[in-house]
Tab-separated table of C-alpha atoms and ligand atoms in Angstrom:
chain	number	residue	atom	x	y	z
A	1	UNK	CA	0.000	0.000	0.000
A	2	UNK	CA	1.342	3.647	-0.658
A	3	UNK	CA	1.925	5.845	2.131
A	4	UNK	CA	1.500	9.194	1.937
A	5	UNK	CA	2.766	10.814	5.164
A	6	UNK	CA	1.428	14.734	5.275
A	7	UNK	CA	3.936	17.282	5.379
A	8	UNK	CA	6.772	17.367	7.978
A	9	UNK	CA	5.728	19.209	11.060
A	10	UNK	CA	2.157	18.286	10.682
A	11	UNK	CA	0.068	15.041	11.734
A	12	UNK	CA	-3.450	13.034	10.799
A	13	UNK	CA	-5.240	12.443	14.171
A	14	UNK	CA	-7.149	9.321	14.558
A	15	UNK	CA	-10.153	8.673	16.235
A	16	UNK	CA	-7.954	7.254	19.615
A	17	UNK	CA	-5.829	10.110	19.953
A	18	UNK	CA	-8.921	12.384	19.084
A	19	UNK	CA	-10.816	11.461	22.192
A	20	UNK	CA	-8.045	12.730	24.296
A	21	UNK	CA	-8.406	16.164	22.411
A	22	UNK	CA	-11.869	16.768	22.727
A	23	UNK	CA	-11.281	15.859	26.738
A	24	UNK	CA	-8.743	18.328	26.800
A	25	UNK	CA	-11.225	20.893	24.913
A	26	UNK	CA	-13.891	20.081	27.047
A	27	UNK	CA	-11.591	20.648	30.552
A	28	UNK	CA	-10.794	23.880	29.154
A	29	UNK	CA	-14.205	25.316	27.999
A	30	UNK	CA	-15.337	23.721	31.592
A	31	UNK	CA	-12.485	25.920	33.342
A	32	UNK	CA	-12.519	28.902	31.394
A	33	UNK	CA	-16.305	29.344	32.010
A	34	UNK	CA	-16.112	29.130	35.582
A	35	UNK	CA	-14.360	31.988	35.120
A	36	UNK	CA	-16.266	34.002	33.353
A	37	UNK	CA	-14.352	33.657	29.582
A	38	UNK	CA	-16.753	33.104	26.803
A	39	UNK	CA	-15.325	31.144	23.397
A	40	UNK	CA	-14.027	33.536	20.198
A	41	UNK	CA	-13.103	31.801	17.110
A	42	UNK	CA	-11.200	33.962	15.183
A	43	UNK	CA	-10.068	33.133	11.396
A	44	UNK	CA	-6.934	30.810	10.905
A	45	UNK	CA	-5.321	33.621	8.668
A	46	UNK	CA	-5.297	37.546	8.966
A	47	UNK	CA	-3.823	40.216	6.949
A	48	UNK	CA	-0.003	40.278	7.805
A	49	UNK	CA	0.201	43.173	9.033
A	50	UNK	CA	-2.593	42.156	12.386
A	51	UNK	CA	1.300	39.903	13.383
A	52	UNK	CA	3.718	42.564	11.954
A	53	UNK	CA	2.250	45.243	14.533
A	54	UNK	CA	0.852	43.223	17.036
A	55	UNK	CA	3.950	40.630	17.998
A	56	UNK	CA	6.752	43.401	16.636
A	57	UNK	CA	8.950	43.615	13.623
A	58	UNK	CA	11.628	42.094	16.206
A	59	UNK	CA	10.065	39.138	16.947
A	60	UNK	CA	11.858	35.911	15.679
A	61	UNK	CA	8.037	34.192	14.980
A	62	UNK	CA	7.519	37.254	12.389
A	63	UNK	CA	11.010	37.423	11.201
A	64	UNK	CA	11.385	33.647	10.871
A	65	UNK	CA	8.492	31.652	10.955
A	66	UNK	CA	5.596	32.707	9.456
A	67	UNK	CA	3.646	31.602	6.627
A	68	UNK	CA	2.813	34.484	4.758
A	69	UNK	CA	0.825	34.274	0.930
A	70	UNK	CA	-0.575	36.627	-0.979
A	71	UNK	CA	-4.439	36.610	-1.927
A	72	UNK	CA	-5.980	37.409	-5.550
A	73	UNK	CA	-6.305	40.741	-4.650
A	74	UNK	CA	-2.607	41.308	-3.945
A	75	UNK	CA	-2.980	41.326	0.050
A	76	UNK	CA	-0.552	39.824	2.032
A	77	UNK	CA	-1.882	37.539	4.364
A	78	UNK	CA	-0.254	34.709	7.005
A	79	UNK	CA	-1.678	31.924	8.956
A	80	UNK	CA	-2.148	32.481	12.418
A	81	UNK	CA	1.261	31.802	14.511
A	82	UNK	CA	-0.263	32.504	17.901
A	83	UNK	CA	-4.000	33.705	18.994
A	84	UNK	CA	-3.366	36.905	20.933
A	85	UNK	CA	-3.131	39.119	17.737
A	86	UNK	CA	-6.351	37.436	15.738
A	87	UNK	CA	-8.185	37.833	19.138
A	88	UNK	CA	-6.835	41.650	19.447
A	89	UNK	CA	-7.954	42.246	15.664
A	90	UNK	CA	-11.280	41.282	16.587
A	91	UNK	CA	-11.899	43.082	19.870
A	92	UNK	CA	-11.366	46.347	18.072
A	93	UNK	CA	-15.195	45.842	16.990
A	94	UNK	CA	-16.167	45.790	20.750
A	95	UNK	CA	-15.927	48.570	23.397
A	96	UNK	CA	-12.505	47.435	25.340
A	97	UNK	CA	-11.033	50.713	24.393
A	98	UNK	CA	-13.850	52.272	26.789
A	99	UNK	CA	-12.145	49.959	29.392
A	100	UNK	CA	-14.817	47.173	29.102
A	101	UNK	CA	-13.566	43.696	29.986
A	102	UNK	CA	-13.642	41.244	27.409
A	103	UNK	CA	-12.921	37.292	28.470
A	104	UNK	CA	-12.063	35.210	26.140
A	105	UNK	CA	-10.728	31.696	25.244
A	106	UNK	CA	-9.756	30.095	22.346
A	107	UNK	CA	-8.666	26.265	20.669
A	108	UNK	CA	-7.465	25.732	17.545
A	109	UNK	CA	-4.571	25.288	15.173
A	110	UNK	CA	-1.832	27.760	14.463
A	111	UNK	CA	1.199	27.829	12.303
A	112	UNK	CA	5.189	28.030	12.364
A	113	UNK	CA	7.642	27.376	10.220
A	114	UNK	CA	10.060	25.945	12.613
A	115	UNK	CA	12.021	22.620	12.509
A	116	UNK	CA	10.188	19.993	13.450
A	117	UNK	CA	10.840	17.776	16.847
A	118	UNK	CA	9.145	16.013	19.499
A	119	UNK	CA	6.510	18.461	20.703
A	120	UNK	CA	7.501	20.814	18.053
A	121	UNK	CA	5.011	20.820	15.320
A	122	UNK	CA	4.501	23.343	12.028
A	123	UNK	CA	0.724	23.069	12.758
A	124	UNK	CA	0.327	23.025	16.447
A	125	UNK	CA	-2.766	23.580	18.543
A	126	UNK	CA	-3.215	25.898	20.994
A	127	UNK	CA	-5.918	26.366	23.983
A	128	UNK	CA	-5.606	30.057	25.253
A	129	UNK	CA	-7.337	32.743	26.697
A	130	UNK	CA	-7.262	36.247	26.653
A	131	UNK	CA	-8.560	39.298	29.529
A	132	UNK	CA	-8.630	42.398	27.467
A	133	UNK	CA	-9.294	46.154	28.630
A	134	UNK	CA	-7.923	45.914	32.169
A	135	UNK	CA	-4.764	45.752	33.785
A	136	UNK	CA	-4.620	45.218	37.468
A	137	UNK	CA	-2.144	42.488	39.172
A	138	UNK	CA	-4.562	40.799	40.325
A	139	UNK	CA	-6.035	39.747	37.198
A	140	UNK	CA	-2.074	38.442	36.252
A	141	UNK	CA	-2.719	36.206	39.654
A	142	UNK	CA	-6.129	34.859	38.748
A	143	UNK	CA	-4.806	34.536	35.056
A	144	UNK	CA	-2.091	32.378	36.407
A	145	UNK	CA	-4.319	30.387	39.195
A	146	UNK	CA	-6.487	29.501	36.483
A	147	UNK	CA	-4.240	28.133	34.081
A	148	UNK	CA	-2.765	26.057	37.339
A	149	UNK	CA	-6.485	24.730	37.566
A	150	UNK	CA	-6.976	23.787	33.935
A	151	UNK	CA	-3.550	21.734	34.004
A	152	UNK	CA	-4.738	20.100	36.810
A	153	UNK	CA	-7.921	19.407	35.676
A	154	UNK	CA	-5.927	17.845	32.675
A	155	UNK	CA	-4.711	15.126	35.178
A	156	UNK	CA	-1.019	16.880	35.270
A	157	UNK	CA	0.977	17.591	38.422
A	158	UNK	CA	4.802	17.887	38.830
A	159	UNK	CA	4.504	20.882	36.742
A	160	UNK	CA	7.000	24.096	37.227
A	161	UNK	CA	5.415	27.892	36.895
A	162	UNK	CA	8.303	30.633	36.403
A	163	UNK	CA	7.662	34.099	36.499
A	164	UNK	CA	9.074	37.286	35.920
A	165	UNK	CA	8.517	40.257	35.455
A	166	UNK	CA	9.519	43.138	32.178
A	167	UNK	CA	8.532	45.740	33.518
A	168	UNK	CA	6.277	48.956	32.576
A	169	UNK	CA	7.271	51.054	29.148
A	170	UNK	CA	7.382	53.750	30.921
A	171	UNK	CA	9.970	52.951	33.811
A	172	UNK	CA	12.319	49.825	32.408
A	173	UNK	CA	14.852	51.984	30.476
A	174	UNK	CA	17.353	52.265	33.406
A	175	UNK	CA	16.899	48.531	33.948
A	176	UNK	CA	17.525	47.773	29.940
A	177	UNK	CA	20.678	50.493	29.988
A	178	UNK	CA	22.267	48.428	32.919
A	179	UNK	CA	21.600	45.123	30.850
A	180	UNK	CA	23.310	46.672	27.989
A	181	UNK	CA	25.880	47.878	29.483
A	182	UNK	CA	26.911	44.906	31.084
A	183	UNK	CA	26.540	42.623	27.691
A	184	UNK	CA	28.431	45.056	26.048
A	185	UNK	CA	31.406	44.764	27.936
A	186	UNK	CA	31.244	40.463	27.283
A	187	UNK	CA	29.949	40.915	23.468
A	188	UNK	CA	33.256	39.818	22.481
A	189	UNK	CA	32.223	36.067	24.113
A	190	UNK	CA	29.152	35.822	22.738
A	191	UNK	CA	27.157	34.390	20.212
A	192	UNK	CA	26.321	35.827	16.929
A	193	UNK	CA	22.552	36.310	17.440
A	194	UNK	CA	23.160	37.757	20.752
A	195	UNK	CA	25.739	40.113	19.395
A	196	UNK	CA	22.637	41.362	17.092
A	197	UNK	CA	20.112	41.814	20.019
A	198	UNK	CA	22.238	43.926	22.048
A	199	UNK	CA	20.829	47.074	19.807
A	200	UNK	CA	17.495	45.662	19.043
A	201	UNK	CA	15.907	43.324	22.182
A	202	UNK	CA	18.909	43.255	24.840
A	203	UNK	CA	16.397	40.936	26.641
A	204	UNK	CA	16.443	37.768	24.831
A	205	UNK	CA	19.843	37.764	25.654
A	206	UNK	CA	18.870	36.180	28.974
A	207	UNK	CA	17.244	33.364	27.499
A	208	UNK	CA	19.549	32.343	24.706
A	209	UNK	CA	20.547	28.518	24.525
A	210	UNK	CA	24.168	28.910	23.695
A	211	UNK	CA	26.588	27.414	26.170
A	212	UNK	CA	29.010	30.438	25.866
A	213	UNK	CA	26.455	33.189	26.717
A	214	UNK	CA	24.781	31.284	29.267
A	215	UNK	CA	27.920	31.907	31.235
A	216	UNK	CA	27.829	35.515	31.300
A	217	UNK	CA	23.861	35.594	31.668
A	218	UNK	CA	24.196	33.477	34.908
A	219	UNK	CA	26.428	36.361	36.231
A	220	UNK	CA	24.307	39.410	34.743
A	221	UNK	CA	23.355	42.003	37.226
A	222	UNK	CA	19.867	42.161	39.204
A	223	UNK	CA	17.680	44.471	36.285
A	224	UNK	CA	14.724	44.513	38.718
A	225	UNK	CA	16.147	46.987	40.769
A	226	UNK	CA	16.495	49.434	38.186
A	227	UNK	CA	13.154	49.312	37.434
A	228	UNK	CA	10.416	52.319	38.745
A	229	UNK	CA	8.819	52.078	41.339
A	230	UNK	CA	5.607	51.422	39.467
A	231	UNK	CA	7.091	47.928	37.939
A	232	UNK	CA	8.387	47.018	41.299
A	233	UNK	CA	5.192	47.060	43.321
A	234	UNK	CA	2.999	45.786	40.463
A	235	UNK	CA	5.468	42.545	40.278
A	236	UNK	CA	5.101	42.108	44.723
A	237	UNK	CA	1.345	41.985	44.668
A	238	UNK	CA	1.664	39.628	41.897
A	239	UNK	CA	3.216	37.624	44.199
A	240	UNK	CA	1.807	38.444	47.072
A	241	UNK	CA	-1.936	37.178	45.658
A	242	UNK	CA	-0.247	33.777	43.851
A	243	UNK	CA	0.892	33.159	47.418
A	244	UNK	CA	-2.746	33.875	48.705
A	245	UNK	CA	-4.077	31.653	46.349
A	246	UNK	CA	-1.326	28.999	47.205
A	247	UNK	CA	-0.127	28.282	43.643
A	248	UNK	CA	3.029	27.158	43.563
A	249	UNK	CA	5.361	29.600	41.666
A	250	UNK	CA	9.531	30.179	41.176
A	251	UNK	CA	10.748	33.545	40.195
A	252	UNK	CA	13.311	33.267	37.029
A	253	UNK	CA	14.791	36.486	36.328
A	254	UNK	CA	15.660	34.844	33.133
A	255	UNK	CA	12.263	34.499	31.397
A	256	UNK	CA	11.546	37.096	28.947
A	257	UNK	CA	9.143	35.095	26.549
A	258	UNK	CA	9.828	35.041	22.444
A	259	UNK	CA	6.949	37.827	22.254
A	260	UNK	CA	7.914	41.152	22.580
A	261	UNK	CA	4.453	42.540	23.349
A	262	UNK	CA	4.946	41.306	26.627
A	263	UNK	CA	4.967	44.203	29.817
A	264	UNK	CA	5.109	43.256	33.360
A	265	UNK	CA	4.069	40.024	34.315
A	266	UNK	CA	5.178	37.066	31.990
A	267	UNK	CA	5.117	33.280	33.324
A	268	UNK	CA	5.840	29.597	31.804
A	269	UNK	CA	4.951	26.219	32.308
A	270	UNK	CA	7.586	23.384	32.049
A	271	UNK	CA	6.696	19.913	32.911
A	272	UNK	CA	9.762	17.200	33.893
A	273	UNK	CA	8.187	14.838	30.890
A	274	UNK	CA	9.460	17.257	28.217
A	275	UNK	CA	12.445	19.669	30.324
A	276	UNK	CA	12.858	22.926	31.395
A	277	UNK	CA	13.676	23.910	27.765
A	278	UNK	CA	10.542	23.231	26.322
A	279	UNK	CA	7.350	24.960	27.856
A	280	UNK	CA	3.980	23.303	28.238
A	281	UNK	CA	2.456	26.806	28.287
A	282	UNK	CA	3.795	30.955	28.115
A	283	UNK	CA	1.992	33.833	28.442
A	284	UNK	CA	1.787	36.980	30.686
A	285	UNK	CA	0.450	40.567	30.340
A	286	UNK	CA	1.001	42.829	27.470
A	287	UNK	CA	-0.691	46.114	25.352
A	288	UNK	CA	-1.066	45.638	22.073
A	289	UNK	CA	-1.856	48.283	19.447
A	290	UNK	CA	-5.378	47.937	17.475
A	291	UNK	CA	-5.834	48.888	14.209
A	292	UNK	CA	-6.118	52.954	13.687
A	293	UNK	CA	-5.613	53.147	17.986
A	294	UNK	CA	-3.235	55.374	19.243
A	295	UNK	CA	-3.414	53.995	23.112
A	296	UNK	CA	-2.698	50.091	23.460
A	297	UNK	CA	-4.707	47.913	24.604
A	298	UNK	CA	-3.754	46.025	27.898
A	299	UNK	CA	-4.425	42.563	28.481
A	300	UNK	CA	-3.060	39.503	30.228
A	301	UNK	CA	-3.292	36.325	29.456
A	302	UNK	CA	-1.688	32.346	28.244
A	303	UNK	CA	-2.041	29.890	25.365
A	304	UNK	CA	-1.002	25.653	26.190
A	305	UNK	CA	0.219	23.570	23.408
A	306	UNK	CA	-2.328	20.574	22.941
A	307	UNK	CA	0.151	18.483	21.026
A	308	UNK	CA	2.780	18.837	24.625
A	309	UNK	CA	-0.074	18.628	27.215
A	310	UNK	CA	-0.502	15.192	25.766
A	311	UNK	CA	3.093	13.884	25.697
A	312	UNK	CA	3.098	15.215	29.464
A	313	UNK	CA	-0.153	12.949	29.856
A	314	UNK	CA	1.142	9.870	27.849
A	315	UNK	CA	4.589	10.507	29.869
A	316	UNK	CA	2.072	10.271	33.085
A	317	UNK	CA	0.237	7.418	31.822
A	318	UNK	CA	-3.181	9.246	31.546
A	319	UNK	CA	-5.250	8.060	28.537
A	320	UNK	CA	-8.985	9.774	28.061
A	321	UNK	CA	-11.569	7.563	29.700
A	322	UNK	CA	-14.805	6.774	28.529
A	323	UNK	CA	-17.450	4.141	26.932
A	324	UNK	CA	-16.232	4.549	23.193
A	325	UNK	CA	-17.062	1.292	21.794
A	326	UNK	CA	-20.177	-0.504	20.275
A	327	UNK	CA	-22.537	-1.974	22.182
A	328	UNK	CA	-23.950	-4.727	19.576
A	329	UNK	CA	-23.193	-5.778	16.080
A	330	UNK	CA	-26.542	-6.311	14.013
A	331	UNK	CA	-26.011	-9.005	11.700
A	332	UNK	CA	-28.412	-9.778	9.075
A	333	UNK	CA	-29.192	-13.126	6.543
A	334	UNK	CA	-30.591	-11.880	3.149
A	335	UNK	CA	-31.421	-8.434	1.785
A	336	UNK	CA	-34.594	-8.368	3.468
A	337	UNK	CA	-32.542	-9.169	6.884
A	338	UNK	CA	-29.958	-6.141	5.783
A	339	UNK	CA	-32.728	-3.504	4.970
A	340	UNK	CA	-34.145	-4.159	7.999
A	341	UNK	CA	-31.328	-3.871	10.534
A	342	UNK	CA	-30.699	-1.182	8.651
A	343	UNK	CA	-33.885	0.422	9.975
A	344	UNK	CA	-32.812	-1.454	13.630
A	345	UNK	CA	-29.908	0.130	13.607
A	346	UNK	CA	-31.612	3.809	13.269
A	347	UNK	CA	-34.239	2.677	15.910
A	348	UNK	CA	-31.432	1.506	18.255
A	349	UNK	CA	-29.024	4.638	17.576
A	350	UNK	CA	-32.237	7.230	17.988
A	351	UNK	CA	-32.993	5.396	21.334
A	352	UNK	CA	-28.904	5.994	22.336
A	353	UNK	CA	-27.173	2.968	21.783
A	354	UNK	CA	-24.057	3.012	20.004
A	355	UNK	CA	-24.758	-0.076	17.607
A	356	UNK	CA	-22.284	-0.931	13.999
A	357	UNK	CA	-23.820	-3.381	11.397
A	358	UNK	CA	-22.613	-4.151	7.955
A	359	UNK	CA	-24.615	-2.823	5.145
A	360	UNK	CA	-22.545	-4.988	1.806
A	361	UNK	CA	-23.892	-7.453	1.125
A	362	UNK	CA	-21.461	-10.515	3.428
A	363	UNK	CA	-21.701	-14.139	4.773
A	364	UNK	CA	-22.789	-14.940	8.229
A	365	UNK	CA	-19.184	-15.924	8.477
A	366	UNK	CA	-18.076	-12.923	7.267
A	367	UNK	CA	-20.025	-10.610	9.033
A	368	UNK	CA	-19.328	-12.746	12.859
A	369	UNK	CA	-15.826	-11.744	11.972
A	370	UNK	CA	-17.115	-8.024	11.743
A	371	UNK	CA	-18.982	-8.500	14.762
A	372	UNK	CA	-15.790	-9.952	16.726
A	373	UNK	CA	-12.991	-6.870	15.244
A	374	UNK	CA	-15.989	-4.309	16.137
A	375	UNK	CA	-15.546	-5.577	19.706
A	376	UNK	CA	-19.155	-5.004	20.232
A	377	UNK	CA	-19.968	-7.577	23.777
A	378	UNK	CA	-23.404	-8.763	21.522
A	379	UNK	CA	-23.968	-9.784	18.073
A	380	UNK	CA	-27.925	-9.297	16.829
A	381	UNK	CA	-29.042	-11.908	14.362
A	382	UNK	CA	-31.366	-11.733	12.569
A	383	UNK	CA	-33.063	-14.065	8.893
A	384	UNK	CA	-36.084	-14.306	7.179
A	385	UNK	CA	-38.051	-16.695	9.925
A	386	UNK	CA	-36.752	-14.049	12.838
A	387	UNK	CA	-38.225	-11.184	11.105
A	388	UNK	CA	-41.578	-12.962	10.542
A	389	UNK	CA	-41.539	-13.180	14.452
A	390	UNK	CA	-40.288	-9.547	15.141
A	391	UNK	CA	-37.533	-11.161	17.022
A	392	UNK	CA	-33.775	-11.210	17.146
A	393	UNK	CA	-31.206	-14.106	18.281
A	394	UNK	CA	-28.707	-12.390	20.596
A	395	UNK	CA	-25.060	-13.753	20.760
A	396	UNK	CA	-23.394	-13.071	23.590
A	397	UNK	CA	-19.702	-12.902	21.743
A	398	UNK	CA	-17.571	-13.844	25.078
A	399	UNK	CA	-19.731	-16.650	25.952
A	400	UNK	CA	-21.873	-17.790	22.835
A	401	UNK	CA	-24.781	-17.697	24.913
A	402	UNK	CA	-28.014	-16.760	22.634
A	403	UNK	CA	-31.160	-15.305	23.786
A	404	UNK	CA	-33.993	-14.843	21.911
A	405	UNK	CA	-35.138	-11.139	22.151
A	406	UNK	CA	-38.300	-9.333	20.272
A	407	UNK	CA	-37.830	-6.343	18.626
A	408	UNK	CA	-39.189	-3.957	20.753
A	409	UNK	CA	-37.043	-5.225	23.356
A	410	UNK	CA	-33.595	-4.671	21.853
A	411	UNK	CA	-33.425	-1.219	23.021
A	412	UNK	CA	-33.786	-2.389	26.725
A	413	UNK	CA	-32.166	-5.449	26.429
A	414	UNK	CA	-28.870	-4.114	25.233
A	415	UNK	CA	-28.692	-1.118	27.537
A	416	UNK	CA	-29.173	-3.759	30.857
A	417	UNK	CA	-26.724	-5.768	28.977
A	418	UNK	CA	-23.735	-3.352	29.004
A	419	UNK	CA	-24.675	-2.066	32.276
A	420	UNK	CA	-23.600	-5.873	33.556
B	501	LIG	P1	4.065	30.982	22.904
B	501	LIG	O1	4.949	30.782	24.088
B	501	LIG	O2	4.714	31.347	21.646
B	501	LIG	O3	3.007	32.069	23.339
B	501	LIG	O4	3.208	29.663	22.674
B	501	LIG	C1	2.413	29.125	23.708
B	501	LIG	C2	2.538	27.610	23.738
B	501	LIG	O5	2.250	27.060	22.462
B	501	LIG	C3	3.936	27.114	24.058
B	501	LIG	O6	4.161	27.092	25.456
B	501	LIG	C4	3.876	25.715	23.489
B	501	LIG	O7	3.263	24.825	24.406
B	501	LIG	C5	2.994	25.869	22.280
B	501	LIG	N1	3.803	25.962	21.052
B	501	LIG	C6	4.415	27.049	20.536
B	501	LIG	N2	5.047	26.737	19.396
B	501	LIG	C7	4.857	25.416	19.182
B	501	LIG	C8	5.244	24.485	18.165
B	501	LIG	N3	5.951	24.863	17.111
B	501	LIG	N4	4.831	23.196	18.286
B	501	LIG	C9	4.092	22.786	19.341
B	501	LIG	N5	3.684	23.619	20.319
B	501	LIG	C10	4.051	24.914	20.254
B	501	LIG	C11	1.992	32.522	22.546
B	501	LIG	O8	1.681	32.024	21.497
B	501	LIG	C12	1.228	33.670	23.153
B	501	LIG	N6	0.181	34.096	22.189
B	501	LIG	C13	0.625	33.278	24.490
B	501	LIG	C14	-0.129	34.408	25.109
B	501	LIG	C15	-1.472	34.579	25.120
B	501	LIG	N7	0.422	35.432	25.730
B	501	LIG	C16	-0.557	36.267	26.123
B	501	LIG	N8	-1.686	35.761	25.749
């Protein structure tokens, strides 16, 4: 048989693996709404420009990574390689500039052209949410408490939350001139890449992966100090309320987060089944520019990579549980027989039972051996003299037992039946 395998980076899910989506999906939209977020689906692509502004010109995902096309009318337009812009894009049509709250989550695929690795996928999924129109500290703590929640409610635990903080705008240039200055003075022992973002984003200097500038990051000088005031106490009673709410948090002066839109609080999620270098979920709080707006927007708020929440839950051992499979196999002798379980089969379905028959035209034989792969605990028979006495023969397939049930029955009989 030719394979066809879809294109690197990207993957077919099955019905198995789907199940453990749509419990995932369904533990988020169960969280989220306890907390007041309501569901926005937003378009998979945008105009480019929705990323350009919103993530940053700097940003390696917009510099790097994204898949951008051009439409029929000439418009540049890129899939989706994150949901806070496409979510930002479409609050402009509500009232959040009048400082109106918006909640909002969000699931679905989004695109990156990165190299592809365990847990790192060109079409990943994300679940997120976003709180628009405020920014208070405390919403950073709830933000963060409820993401803790939703992992747990995932069956996770052993999980790590850093946080950090970058500061206000307004008050972090003495804390980025005493970064620079420092870096400066080592540039000569660093890395290419980091030689570049000295100028243009001295901060992802802390978190590069080179051996060489790790080195000199580990002895960089406390930054938080130099921020105002403002930053400062914004950052305590972030703390002071994650402490109140007992999550369990480390502070890592080293997490600055591959967005740049990113302003005070900013957090990650690692898990031990996939190491500290590879985060489960990022996010934090940011302000983001709408369309025609001359004030940003603030917001807070995380997205969680489906595809590594379940490695972390395979890692664990967790599979979705559930009653998945059929609960008889109706098997029918003649093309009378088939018709009619045809009809059964709509009857039985309608009344709730999950029931799988063959419709071709097959042998007895042929369609027992349907019965047995379905893994259905009954088989239904039923022939031309059964049908003249609105009966069925059921099979018991792990015991051959038979019992003669009438049609009206079946319903009944095959509900008690898997309830033994
Ligand atoms: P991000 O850190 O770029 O943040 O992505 C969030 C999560 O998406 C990551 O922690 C990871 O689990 C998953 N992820 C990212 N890239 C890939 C990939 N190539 N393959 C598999 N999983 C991946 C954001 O996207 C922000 N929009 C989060 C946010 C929302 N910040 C504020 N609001």
């Amino acid at each position: 048989m030719a394979t066809f395998a879809p294109p690197p980076g990207t993957a077919d899910i099955f019905e198995e693996e789907a199940r453990d989506w749509r419990f995932l999906e369904s533990v988020a939209r169960e969280t989220f709404t306890r907390y007041g977020y309501g569901e926005l689906r937003t378009p998979v692509f945008e105009y480019t420009e929705v990323f350009q502004k919103g993530l940053g010109d700097e940003t390696e995902v917009v510099q790097k990574e994204m898949y951008t096309f051009t439409d029929r009318g000439g418009r540049s337009l890129t899939l989706r390689p994150e949901g806070t812009a496409g979510v930002m894009r479409a609050l402009s049509n509500t009232d959040v500039m009048n400082g109106v709250e918006q909640r909002v989550f969000y699931l679905g695929p989004m695109f990156r052209g990165e190299r592809p690795a365990a847990g790192r996928r060109r079409q990943f999924h994300q679940i997120g949410v976003e709180n628009v129109g405020r920014c208070a500290p405390l919403l950073d703590a709830e933000c963060i408490a409820m993401l803790a929640n939703f992992l747990r409610g995932v069956g996770l635990d052993g999980f790590t939350i850093d946080v950090n903080t970058r500061g206000a705008i307004a008050d972090r240039a003495p804390a980025v001139e005493k970064l620079r200055d420092y870096f400066a003075s080592h540039i000569n022992d660093m890395c290419d890449d980091c030689r570049a973002r000295l100028e243009r984003n001295v901060w992802r200097i802390l978190d590069c992966k080179q051996e060489k500038c790790r080195a000199i990051v580990a002895d960089a000088p406390d930054y938080l100090a130099s921020f105002g005031e403002a930053s400062r106490l914004y950052f305590d009673e972030v703390r002071r309320a994650l402490d109140r709410l007992k999550v369990p948090y480390q502070v890592n002066r080293n997490l600055v987060r591959g967005l740049d839109y990113y302003v005070h609080t900013v957090f990650e999620v690692t898990h031990p089944a996939l190491g500290a270098q590879t985060a489960i979920s990022g996010g934090g709080r940011y302000e983001l520019y709408l369309p025609g707006e001359k004030r940003p927007v603030p917001g807070v708020g995380f997205a969680a990579g489906v595809e590594r929440l379940l490695l972390c839950r395979e890692a664990a051992g967790i599979k979705a549980s559930g009653d998945f499979g059929a609960k008889a196999f109706l098997i029918g002798l003649g093309a009378e027989a088939r018709l009619a379980n045809l009809e059964l089969a709509e009857t039985l379905r309608n009344a709730g039972v999950k029931v799988e028959l063959e419709l071709e035209e097959r042998s007895f034989k042929a369609q027992l051996r349907s019965a047995n792969r379905s893994g259905a605990p009954l088989a239904v028979v039923r022939g031309e003299s059964e049908m003249e006495k609105h009966i069925a023969i059921v099979k018991n397939m792990a015991d051959g037992s038979q019992t003669e049930v009438p049609d009206l029955e079946l319903a009944n009989f095959i509900k008690q039946a898997s309830l033994k």
